[in-house]
mmCIF file with all atom_site columns, C-alpha atoms in Angstrom:
data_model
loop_
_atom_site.group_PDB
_atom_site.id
_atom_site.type_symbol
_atom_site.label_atom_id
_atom_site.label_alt_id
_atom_site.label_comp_id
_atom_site.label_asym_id
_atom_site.label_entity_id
_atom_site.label_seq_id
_atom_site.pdbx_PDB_ins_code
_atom_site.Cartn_x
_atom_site.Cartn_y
_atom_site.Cartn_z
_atom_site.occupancy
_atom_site.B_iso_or_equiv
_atom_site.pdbx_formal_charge
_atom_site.auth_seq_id
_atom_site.auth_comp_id
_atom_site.auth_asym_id
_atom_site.auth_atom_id
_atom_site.pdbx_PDB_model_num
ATOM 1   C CA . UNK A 1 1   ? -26.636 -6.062  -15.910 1.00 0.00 ? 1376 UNK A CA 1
ATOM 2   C CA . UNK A 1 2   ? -26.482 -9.881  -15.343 1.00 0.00 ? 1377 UNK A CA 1
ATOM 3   C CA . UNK A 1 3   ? -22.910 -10.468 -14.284 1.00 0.00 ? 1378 UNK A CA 1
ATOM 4   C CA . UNK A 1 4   ? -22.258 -13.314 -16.118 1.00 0.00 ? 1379 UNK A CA 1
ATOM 5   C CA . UNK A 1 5   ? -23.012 -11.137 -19.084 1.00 0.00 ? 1380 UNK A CA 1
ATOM 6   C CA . UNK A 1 6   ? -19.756 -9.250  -20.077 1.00 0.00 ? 1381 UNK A CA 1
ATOM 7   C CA . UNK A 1 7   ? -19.664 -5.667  -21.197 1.00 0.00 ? 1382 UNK A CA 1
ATOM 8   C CA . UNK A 1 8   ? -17.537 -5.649  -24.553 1.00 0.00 ? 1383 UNK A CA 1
ATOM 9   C CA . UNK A 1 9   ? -15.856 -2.761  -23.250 1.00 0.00 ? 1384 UNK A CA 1
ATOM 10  C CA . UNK A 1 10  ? -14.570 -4.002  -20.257 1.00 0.00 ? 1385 UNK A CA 1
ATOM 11  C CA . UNK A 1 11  ? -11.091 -6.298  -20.533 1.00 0.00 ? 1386 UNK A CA 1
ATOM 12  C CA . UNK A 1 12  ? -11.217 -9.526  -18.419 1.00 0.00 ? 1387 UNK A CA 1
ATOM 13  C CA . UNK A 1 13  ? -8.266  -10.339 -16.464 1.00 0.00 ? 1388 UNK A CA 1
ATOM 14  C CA . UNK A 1 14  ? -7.613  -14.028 -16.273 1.00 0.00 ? 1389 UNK A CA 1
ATOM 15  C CA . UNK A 1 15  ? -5.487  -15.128 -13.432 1.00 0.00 ? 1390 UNK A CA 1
ATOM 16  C CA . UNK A 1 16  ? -3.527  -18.450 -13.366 1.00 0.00 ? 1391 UNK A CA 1
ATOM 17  C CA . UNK A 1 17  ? -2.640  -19.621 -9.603  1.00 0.00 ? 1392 UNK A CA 1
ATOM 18  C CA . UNK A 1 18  ? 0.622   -20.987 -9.144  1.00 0.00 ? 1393 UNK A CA 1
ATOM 19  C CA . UNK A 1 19  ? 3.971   -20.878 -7.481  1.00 0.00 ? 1394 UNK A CA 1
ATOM 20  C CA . UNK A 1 20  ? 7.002   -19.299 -9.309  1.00 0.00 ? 1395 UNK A CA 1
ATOM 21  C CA . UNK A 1 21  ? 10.327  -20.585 -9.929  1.00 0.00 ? 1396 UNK A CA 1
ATOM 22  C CA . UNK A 1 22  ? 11.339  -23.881 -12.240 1.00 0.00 ? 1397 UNK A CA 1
ATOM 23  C CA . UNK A 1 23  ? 10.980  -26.284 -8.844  1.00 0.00 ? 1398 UNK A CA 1
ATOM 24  C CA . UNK A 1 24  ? 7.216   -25.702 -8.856  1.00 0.00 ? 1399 UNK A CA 1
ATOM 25  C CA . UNK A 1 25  ? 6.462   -25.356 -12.771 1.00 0.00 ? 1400 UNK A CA 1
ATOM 26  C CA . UNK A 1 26  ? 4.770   -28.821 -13.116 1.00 0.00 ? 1401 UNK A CA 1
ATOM 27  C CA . UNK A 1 27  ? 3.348   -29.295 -9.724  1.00 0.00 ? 1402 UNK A CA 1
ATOM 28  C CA . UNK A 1 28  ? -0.607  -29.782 -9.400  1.00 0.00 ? 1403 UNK A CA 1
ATOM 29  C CA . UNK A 1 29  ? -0.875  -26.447 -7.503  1.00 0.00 ? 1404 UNK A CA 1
ATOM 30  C CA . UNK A 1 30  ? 0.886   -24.670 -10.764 1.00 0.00 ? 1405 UNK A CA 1
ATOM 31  C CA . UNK A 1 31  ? -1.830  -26.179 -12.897 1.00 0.00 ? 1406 UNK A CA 1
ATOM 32  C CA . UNK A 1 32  ? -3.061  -22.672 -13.494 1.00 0.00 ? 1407 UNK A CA 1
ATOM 33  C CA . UNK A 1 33  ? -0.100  -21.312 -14.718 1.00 0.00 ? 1408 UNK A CA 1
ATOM 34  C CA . UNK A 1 34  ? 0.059   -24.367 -17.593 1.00 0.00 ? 1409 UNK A CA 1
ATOM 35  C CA . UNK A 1 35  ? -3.557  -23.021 -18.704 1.00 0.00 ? 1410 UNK A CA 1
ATOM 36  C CA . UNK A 1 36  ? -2.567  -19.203 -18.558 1.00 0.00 ? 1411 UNK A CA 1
ATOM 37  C CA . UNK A 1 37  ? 0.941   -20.468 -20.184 1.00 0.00 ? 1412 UNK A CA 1
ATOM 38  C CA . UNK A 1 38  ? -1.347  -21.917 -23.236 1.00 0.00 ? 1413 UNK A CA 1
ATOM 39  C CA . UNK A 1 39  ? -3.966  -19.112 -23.629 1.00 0.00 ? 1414 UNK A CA 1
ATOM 40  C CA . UNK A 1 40  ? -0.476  -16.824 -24.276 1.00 0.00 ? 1415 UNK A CA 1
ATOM 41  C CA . UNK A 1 41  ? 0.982   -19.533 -26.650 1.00 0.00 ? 1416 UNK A CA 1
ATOM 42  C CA . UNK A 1 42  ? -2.451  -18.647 -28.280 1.00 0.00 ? 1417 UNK A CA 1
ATOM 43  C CA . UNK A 1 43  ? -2.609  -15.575 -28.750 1.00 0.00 ? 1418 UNK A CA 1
ATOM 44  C CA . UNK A 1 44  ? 1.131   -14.954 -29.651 1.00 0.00 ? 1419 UNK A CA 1
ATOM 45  C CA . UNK A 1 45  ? 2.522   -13.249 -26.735 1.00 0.00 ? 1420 UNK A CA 1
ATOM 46  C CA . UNK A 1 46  ? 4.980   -13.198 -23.835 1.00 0.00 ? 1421 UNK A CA 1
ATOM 47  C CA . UNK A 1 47  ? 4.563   -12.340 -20.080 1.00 0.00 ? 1422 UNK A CA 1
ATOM 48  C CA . UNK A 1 48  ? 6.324   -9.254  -19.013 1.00 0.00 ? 1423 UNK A CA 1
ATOM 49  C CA . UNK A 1 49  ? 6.524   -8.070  -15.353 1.00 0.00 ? 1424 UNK A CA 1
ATOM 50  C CA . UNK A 1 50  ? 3.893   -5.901  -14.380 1.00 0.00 ? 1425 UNK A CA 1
ATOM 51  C CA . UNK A 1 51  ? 5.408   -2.757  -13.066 1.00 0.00 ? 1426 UNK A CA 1
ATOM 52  C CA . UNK A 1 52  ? 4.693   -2.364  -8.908  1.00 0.00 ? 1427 UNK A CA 1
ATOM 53  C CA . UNK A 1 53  ? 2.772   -5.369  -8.656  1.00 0.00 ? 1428 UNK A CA 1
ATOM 54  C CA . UNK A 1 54  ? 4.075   -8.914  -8.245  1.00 0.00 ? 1429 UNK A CA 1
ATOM 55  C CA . UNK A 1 55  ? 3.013   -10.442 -11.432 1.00 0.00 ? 1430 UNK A CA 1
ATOM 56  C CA . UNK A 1 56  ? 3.841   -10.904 -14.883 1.00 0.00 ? 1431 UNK A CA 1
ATOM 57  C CA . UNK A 1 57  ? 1.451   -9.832  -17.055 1.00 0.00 ? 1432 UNK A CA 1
ATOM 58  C CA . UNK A 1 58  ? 0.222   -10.401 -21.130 1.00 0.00 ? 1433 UNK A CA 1
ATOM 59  C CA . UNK A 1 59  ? -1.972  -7.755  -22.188 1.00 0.00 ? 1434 UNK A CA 1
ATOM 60  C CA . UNK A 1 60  ? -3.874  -9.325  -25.371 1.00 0.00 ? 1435 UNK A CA 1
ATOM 61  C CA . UNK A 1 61  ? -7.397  -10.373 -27.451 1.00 0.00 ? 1436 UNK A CA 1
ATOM 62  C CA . UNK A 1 62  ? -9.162  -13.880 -27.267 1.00 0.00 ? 1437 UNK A CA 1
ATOM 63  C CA . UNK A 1 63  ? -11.690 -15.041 -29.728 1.00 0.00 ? 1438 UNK A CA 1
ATOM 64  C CA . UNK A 1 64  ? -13.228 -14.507 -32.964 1.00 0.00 ? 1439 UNK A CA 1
ATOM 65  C CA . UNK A 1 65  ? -11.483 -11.638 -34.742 1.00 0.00 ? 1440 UNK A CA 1
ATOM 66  C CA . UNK A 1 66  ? -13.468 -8.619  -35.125 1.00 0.00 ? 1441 UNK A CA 1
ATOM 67  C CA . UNK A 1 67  ? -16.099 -6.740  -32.476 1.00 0.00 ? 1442 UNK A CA 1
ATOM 68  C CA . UNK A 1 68  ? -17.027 -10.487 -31.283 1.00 0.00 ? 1443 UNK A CA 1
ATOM 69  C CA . UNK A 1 69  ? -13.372 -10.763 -29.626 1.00 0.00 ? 1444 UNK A CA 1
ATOM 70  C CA . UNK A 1 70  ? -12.529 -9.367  -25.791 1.00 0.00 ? 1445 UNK A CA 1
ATOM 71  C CA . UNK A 1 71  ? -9.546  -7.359  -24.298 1.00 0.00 ? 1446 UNK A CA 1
ATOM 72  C CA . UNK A 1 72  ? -7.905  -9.798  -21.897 1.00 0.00 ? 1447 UNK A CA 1
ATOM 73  C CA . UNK A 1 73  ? -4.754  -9.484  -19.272 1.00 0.00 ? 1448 UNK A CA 1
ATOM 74  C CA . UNK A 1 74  ? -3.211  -12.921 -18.265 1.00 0.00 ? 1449 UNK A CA 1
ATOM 75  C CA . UNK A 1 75  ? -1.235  -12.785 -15.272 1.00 0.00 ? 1450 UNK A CA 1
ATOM 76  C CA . UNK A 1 76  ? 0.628   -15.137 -13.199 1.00 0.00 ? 1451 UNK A CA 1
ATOM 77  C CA . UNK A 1 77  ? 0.995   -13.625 -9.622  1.00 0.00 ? 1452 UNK A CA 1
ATOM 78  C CA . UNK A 1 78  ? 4.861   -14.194 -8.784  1.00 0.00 ? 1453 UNK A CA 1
ATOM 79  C CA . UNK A 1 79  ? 4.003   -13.585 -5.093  1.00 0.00 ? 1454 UNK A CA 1
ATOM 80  C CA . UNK A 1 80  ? 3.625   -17.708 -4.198  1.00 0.00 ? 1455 UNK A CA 1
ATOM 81  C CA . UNK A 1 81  ? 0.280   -18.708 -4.173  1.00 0.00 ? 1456 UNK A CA 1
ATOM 82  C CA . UNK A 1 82  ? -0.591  -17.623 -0.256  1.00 0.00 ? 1457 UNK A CA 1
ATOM 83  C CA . UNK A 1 83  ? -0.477  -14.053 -1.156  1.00 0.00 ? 1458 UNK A CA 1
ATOM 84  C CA . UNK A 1 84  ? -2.048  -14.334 -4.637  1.00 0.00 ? 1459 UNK A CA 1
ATOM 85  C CA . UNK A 1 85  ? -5.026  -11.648 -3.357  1.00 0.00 ? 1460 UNK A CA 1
ATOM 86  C CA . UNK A 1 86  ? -2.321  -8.417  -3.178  1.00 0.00 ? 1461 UNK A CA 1
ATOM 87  C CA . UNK A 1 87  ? -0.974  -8.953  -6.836  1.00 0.00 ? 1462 UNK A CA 1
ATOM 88  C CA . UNK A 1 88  ? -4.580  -9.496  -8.127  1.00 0.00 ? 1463 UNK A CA 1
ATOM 89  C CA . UNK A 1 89  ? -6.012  -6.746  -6.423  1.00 0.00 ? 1464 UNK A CA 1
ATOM 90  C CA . UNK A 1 90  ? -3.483  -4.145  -7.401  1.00 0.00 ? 1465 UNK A CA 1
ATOM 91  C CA . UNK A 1 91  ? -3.879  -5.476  -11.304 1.00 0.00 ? 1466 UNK A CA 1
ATOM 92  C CA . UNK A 1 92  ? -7.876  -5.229  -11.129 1.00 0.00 ? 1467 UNK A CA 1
ATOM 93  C CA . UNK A 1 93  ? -7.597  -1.954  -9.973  1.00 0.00 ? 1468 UNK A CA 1
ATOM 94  C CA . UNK A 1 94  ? -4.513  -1.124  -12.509 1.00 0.00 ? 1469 UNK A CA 1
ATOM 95  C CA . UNK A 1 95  ? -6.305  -2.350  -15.770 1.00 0.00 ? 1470 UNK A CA 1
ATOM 96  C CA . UNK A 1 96  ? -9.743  -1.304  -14.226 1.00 0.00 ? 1471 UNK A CA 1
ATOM 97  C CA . UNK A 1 97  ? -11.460 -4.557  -14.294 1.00 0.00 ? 1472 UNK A CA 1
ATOM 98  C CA . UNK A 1 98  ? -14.789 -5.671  -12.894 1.00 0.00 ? 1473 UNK A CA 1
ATOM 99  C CA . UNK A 1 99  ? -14.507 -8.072  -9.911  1.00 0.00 ? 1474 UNK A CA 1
ATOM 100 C CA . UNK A 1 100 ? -17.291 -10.366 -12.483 1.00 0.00 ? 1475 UNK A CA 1
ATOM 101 C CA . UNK A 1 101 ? -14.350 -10.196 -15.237 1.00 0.00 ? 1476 UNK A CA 1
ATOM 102 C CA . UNK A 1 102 ? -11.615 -11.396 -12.782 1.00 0.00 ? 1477 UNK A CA 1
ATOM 103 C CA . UNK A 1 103 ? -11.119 -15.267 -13.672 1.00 0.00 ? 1478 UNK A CA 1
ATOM 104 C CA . UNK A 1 104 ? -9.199  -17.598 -11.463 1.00 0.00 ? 1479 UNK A CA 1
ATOM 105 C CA . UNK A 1 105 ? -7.749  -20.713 -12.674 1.00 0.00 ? 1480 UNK A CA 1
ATOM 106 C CA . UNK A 1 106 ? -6.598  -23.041 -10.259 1.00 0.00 ? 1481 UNK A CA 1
ATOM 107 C CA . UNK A 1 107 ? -6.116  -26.146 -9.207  1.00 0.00 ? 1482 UNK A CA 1
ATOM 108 C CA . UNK A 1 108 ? -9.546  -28.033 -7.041  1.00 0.00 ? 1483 UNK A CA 1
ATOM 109 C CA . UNK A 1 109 ? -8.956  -31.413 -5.039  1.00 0.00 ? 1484 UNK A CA 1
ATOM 110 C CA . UNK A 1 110 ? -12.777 -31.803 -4.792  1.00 0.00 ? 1485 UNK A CA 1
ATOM 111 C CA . UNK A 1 111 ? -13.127 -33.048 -8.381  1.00 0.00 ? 1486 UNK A CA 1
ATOM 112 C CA . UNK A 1 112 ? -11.590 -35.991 -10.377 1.00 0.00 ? 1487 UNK A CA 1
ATOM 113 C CA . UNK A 1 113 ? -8.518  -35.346 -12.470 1.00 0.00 ? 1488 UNK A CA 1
ATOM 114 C CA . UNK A 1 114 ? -8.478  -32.932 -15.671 1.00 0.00 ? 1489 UNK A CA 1
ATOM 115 C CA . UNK A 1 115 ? -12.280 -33.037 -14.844 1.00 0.00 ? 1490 UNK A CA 1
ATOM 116 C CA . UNK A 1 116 ? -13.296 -28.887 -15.136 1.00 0.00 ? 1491 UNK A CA 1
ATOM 117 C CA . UNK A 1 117 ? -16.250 -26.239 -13.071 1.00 0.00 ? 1492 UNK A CA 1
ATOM 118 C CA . UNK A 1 118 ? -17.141 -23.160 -13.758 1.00 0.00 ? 1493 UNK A CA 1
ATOM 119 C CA . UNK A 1 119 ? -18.958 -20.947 -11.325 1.00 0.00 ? 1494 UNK A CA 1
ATOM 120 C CA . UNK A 1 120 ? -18.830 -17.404 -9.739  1.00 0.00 ? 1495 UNK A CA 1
ATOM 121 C CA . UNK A 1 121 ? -18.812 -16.619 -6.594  1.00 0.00 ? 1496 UNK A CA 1
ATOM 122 C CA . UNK A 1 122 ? -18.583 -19.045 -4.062  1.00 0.00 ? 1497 UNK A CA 1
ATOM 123 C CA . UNK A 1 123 ? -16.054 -20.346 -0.925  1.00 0.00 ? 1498 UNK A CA 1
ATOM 124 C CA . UNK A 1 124 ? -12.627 -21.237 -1.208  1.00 0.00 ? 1499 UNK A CA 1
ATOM 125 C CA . UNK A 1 125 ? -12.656 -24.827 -0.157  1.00 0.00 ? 1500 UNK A CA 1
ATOM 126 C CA . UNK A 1 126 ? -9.490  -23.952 1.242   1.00 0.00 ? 1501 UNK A CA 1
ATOM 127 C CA . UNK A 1 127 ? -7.568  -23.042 -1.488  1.00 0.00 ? 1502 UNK A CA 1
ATOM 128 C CA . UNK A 1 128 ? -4.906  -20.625 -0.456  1.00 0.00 ? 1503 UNK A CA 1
ATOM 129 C CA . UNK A 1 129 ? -5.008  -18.714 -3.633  1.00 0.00 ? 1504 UNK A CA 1
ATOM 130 C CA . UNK A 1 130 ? -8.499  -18.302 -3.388  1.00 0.00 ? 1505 UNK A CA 1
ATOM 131 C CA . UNK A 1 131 ? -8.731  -17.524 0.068   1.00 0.00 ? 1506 UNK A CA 1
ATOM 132 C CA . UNK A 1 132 ? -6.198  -14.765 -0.576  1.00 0.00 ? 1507 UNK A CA 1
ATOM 133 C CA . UNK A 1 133 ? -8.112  -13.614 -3.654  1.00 0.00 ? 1508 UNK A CA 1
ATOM 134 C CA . UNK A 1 134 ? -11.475 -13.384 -1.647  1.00 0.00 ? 1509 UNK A CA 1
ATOM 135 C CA . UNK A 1 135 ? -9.783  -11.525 1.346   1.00 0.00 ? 1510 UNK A CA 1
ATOM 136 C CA . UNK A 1 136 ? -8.605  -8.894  -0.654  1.00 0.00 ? 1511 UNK A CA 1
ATOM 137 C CA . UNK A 1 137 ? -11.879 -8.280  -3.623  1.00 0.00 ? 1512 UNK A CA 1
ATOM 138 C CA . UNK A 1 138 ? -13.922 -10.004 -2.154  1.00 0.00 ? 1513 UNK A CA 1
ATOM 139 C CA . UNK A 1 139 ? -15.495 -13.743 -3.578  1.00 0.00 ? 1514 UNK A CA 1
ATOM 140 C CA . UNK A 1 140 ? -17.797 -12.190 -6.665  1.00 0.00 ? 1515 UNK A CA 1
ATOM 141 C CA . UNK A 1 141 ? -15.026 -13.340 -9.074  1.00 0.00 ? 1516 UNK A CA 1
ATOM 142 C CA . UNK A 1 142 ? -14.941 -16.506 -11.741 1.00 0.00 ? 1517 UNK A CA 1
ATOM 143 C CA . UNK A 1 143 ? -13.283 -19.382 -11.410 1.00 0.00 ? 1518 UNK A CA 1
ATOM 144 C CA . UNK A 1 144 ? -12.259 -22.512 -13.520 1.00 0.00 ? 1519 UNK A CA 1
ATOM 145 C CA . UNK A 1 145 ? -11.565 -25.363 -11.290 1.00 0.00 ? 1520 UNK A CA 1
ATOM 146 C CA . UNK A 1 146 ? -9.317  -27.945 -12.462 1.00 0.00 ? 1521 UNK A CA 1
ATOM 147 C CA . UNK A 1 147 ? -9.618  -31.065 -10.660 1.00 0.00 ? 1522 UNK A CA 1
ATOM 148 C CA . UNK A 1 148 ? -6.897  -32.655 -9.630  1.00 0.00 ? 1523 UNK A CA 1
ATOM 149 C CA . UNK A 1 149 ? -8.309  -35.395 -7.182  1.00 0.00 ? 1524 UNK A CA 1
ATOM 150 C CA . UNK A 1 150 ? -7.804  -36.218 -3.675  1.00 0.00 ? 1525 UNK A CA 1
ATOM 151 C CA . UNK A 1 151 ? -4.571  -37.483 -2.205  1.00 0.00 ? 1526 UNK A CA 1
ATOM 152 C CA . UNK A 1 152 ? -3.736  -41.221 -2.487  1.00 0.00 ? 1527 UNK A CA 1
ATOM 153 C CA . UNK A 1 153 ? -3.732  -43.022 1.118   1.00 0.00 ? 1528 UNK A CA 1
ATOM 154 C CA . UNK A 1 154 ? -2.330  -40.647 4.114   1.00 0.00 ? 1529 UNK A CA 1
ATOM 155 C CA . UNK A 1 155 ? -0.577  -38.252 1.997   1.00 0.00 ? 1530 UNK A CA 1
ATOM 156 C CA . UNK A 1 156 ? -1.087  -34.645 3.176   1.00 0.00 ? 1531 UNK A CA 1
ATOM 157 C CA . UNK A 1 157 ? -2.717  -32.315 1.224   1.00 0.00 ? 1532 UNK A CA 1
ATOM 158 C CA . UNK A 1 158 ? 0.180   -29.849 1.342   1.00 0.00 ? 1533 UNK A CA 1
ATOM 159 C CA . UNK A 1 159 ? 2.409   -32.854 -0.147  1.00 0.00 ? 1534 UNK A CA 1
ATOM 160 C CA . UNK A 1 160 ? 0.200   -33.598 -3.077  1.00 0.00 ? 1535 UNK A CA 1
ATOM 161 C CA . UNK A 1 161 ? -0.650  -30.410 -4.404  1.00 0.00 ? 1536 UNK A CA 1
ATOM 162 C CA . UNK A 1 162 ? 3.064   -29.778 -4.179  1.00 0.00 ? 1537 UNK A CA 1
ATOM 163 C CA . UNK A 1 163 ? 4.560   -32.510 -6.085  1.00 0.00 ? 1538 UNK A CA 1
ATOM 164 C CA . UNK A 1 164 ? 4.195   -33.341 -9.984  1.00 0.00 ? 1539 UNK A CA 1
ATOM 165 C CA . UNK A 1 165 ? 1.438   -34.777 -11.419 1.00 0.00 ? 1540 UNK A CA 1
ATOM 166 C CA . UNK A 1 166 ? 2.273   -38.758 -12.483 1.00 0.00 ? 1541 UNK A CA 1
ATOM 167 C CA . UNK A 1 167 ? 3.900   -40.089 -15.598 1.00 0.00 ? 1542 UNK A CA 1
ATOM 168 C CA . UNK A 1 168 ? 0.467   -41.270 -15.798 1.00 0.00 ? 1543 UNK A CA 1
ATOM 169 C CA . UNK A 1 169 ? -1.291  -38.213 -15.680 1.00 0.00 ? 1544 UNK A CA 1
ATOM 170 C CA . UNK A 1 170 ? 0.868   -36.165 -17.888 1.00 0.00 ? 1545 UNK A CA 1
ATOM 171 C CA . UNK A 1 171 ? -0.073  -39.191 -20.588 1.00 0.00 ? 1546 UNK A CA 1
ATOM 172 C CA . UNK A 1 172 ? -3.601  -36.623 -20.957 1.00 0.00 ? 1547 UNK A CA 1
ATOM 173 C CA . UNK A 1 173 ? -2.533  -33.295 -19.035 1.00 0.00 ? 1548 UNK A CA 1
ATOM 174 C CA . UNK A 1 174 ? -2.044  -31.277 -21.947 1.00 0.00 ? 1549 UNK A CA 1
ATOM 175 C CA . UNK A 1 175 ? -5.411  -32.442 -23.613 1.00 0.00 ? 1550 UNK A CA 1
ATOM 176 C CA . UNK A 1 176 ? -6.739  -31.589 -20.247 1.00 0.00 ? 1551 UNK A CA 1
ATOM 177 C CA . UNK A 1 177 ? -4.969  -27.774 -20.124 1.00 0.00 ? 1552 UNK A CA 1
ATOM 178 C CA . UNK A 1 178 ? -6.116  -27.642 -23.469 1.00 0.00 ? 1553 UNK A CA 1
ATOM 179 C CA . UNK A 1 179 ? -9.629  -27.958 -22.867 1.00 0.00 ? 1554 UNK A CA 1
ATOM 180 C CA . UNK A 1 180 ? -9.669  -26.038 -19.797 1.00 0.00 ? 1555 UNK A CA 1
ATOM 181 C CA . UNK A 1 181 ? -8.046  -22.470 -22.349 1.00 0.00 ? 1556 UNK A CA 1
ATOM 182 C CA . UNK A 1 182 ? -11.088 -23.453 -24.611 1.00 0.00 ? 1557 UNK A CA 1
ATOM 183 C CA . UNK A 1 183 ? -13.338 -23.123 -21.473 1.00 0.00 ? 1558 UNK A CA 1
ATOM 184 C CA . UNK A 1 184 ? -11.671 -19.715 -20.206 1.00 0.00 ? 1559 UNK A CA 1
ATOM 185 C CA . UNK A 1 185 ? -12.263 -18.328 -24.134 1.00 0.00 ? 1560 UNK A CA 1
ATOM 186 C CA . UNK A 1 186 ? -15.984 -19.411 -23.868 1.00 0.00 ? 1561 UNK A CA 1
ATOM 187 C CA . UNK A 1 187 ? -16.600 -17.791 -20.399 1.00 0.00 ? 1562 UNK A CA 1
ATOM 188 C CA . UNK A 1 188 ? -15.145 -14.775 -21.579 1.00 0.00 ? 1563 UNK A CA 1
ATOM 189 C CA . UNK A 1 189 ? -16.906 -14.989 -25.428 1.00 0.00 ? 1564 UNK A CA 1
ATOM 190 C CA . UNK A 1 190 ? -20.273 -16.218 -24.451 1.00 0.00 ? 1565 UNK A CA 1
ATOM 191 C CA . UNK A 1 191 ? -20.563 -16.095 -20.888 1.00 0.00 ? 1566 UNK A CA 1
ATOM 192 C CA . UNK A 1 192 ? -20.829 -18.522 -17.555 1.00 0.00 ? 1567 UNK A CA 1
ATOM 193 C CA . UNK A 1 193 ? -24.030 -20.460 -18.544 1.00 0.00 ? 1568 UNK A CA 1
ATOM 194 C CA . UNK A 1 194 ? -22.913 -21.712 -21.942 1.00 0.00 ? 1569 UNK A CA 1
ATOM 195 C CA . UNK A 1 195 ? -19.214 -22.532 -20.694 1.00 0.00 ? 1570 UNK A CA 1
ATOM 196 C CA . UNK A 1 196 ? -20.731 -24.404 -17.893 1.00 0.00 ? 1571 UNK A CA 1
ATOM 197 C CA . UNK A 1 197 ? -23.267 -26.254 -20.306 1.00 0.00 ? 1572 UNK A CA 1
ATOM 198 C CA . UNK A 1 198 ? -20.189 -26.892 -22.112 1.00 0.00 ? 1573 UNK A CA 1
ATOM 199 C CA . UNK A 1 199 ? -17.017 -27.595 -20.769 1.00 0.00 ? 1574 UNK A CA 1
ATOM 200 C CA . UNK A 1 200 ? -18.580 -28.739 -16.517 1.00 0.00 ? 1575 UNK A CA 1
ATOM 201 C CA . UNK A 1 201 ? -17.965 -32.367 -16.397 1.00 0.00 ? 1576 UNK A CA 1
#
């Protein structure tokens, strides 16, 4: 089966990369978390913690009502964003998800701000998360990159990913967030190639 294709029997877990606690909640790195936050807003639910693993956890449909919708599990790993893999794993395994139904949301320096990619598979770029995802299942998983831009000047990389995004950016960030749910729901409704066609900018 083409894995871009999903099996309507199999749920999709869609992770949101982020750090937890209030001081992070609307850094760049947590941008994630805002999308995973929406998608629950969405579909009328609230996170609970996930048993063993360090995450909270929405169990949940997305889309059209009827056969057309899936069986999702949003989770926000609650292990800071280094050690995002471990939580992940355990979940995939838990709920008994396809490494092609695992989605990543996360934060991407590489591409202008609120600007969004789709792909599967692929490198890191040397995104923590990611890398800590990919250690642990391996790197055949979907991702929605948010970009978020490059640092301004000689900031460090570390400093800008960790601070809030500007009174200036927040002007569009939750159009932004908004649009990146509505990409997440068509990845998971109709599959990589159309989101792409759709939401990559």
């Amino acid at each position: 089966m083409d894995v871009t294709t999903p099996a309507s029997t199999d749920p999709w877990l869609i992770v949101g990369l982020g750090n937890p606690g209030p001081e992070y909640a609307m850094n760049r790195h947590n941008v994630g978390f805002m999308v995973v936050d929406l998608i629950a807003e969405q579909i009328g639910g609230k996170f609970k913690r996930a048993g063993k693993a360090q995450a909270q956890v929405l169990e949940g449909r997305i889309g059209p009502a009827g056969q057309a919708s899936r069986r999702v599990v949003l989770a926000k790993p609650t292990s800071y964003m280094n050690l995002s893999g471990g939580p992940v794993n355990a979940l995939k395994d838990f709920y008994k998800v396809p490494v092609a139904n695992v989605v990543a949301v996360h934060d991407e320096l590489d591409i202008d701000y609120g600007m969004l990619r789709l792909k599967l598979g692929g490198g890191d770029n040397g995104h923590n998360g990611l890398k800590s995802m990919t250690k642990a299942m391996g790197s055949d998983y979907h991702r929605v990159r948010f970009g978020i831009g490059r640092p301004p000047g000689r900031m460090q990389v570390a400093d800008f990913v960790l601070k809030d995004f500007s009174s200036a950016e927040r002007k569009e960030l939750d159009y932004f967030v908004d649009r990146a749910a509505d990409a997440v729901e068509c990845l998971v409704i109709e599959g990589l190639e159309r989101a792409q066609s759709t939401y990559n900018s």
